[in-house]
Coordinates of N, CA and C in Angstrom, one line a residue:
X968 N 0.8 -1.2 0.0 CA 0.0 0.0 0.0 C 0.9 1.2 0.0
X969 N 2.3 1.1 0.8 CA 2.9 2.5 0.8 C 3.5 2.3 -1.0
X970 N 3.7 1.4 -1.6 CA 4.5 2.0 -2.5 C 3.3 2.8 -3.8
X971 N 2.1 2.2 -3.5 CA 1.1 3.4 -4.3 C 1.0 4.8 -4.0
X972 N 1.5 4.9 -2.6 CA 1.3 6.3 -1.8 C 2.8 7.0 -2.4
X973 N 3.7 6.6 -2.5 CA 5.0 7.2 -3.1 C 4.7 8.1 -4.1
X974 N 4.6 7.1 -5.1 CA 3.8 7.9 -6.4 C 2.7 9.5 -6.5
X975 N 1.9 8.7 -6.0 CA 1.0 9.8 -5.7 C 1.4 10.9 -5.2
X976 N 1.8 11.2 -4.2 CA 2.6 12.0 -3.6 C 3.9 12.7 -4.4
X977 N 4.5 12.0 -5.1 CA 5.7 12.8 -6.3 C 4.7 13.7 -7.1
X978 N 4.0 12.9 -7.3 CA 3.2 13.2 -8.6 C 2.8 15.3 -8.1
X979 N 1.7 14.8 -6.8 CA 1.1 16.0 -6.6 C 1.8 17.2 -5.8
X980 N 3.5 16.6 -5.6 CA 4.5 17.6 -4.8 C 4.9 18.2 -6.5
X981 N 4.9 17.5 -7.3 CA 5.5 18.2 -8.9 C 4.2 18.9 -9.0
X982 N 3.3 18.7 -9.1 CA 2.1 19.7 -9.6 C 1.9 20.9 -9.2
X983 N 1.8 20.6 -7.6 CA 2.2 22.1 -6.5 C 3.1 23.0 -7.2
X984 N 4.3 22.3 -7.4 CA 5.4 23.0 -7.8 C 5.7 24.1 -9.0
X985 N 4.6 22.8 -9.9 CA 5.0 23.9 -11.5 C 4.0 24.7 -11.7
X986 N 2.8 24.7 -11.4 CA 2.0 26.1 -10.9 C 3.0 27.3 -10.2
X987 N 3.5 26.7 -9.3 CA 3.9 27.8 -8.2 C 5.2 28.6 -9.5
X988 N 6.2 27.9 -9.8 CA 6.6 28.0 -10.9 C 6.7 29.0 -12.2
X989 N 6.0 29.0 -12.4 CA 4.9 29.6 -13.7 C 4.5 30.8 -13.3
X990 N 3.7 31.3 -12.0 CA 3.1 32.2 -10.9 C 4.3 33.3 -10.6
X991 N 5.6 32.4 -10.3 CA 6.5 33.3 -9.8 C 7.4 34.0 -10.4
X992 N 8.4 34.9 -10.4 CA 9.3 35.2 -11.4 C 10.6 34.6 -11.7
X993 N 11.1 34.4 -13.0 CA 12.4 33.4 -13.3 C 13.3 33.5 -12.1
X994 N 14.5 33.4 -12.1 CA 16.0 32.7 -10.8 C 16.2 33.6 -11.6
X995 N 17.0 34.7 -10.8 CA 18.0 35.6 -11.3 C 20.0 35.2 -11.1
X996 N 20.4 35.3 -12.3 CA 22.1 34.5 -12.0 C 22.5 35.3 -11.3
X997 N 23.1 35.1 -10.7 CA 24.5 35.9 -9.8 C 24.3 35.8 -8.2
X998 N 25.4 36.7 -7.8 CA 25.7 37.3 -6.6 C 25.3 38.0 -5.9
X999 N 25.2 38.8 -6.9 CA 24.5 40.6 -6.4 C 23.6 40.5 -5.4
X1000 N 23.9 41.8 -4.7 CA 22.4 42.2 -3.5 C 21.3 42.0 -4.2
X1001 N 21.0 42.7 -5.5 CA 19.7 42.6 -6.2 C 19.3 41.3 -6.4
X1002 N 20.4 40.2 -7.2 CA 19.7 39.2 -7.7 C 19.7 38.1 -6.2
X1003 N 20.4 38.3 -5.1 CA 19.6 37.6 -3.9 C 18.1 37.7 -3.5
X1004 N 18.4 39.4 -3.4 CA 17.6 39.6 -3.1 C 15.8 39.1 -4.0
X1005 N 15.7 39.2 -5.2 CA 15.0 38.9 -6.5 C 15.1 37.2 -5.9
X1006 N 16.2 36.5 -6.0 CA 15.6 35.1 -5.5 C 15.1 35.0 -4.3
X1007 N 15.1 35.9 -3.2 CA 14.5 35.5 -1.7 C 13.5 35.9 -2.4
X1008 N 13.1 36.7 -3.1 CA 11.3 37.2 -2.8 C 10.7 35.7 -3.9
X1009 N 11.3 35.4 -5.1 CA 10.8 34.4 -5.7 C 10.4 33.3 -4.9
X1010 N 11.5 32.8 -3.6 CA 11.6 31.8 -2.8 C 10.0 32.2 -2.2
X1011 N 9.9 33.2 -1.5 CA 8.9 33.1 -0.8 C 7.6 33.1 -1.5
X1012 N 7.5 33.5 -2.7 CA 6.3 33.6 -3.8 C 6.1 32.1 -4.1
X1013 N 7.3 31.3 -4.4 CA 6.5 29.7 -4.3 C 6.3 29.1 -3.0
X1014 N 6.6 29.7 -2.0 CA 6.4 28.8 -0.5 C 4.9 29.5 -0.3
X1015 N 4.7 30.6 -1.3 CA 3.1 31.1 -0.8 C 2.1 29.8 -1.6
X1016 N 2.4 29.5 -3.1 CA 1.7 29.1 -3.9 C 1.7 27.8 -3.3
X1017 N 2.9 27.3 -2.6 CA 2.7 25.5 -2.4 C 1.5 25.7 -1.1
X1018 N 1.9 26.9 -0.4 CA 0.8 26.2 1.2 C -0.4 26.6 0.7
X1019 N -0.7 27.4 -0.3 CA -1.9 27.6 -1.3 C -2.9 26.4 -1.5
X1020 N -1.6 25.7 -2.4 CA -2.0 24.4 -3.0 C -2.2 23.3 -1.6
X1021 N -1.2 23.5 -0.8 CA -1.4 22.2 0.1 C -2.6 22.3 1.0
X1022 N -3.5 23.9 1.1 CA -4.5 24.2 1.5 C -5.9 23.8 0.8
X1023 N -5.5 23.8 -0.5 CA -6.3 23.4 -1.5 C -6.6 21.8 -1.5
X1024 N -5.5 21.6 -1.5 CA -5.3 19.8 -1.5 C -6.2 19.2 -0.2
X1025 N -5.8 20.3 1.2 CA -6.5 19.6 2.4 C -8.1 20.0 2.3
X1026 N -8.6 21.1 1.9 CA -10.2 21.5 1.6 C -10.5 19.7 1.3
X1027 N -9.8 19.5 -0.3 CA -10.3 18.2 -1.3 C -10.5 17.1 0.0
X1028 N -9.8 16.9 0.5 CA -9.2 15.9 1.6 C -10.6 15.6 2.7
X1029 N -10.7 16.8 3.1 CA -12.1 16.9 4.2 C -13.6 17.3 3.5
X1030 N -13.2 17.6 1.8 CA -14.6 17.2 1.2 C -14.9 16.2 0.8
X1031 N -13.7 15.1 0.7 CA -14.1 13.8 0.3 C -14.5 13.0 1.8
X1032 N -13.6 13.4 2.5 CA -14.1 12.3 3.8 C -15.5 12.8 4.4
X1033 N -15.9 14.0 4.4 CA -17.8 14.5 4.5 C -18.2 13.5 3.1
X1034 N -18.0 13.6 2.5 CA -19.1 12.9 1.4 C -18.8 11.5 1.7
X1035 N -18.2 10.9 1.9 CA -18.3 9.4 2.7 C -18.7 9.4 3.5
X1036 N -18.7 10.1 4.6 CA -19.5 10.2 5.9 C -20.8 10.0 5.4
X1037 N -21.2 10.7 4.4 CA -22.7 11.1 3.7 C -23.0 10.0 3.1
X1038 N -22.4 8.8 2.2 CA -22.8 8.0 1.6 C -22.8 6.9 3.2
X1039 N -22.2 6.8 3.9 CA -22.0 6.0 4.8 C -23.2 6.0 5.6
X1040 N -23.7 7.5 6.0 CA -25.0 7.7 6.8 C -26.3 7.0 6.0
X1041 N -26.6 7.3 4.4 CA -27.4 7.1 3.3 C -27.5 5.7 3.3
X1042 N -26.6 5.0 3.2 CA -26.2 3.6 3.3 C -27.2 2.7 4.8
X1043 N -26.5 3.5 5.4 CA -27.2 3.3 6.8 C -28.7 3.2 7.2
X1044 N -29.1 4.3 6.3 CA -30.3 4.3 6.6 C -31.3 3.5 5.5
X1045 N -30.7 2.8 4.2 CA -31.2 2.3 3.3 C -31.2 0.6 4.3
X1046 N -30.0 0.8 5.2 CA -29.9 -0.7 5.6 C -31.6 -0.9 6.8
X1047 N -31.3 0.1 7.2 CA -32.5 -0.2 8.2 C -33.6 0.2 7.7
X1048 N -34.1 0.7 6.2 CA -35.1 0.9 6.2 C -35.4 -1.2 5.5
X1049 N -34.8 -1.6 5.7 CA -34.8 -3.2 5.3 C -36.0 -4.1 6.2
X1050 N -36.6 -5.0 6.1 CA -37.4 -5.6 6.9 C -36.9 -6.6 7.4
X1051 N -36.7 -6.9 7.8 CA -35.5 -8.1 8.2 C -36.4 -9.1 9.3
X1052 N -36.9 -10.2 9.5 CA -37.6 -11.2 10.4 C -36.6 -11.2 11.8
X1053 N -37.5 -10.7 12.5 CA -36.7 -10.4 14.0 C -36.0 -12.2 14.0
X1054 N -35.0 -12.4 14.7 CA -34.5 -13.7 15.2 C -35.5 -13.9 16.0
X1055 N -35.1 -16.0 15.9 CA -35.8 -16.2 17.6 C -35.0 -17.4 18.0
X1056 N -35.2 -16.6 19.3 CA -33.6 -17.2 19.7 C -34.7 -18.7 20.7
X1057 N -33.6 -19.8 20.3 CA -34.7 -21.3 20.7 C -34.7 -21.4 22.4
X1058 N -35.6 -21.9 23.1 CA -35.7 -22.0 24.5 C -35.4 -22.9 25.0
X1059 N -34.6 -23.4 25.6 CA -34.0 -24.7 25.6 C -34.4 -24.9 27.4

């Protein structure tokens, strides 16, 4: 089971990523004050987009486990609206 979870997980840490990517501005080369500086702010412009996404990812996460809850409840109540012949238990 964990090595399906590997996957999954590369998959949606690259997706986070190349949004955030795309959103932010290129890596500037060098040394310089400026182009440090120009990569700290890029740095933090994808650390905004990933907790974005990983906020986004957890919403999905707690709207699928309510809608199971919801099929789970539905379920529940389809089971008891069932007639079922009470047991009888023998008198020995």
């Amino acid at each position: 089971m964990k090595t399906k979870r590997l996957p999954l997980a590369i998959l949606l840490a690259a997706c986070a990523i190349v949004p955030a990517s795309a959103a932010c501005p290129a890596p500037m080369a060098g040394d310089t004050a400026a182009a440090l500086q120009a990569n700290q702010q890029r740095l933090i412009c994808m650390q905004r987009e990933l907790a974005q996404t990983a906020e986004q990812y957890q919403y999905k996460v707690e709207i699928n486990t309510i809608e199971r809850k919801i099929d789970d409840i539905q379920l529940q109540r389809r089971f008891d609206q069932l007639n079922f012949p009470k047991p009888v238990t023998p008198v020995f």
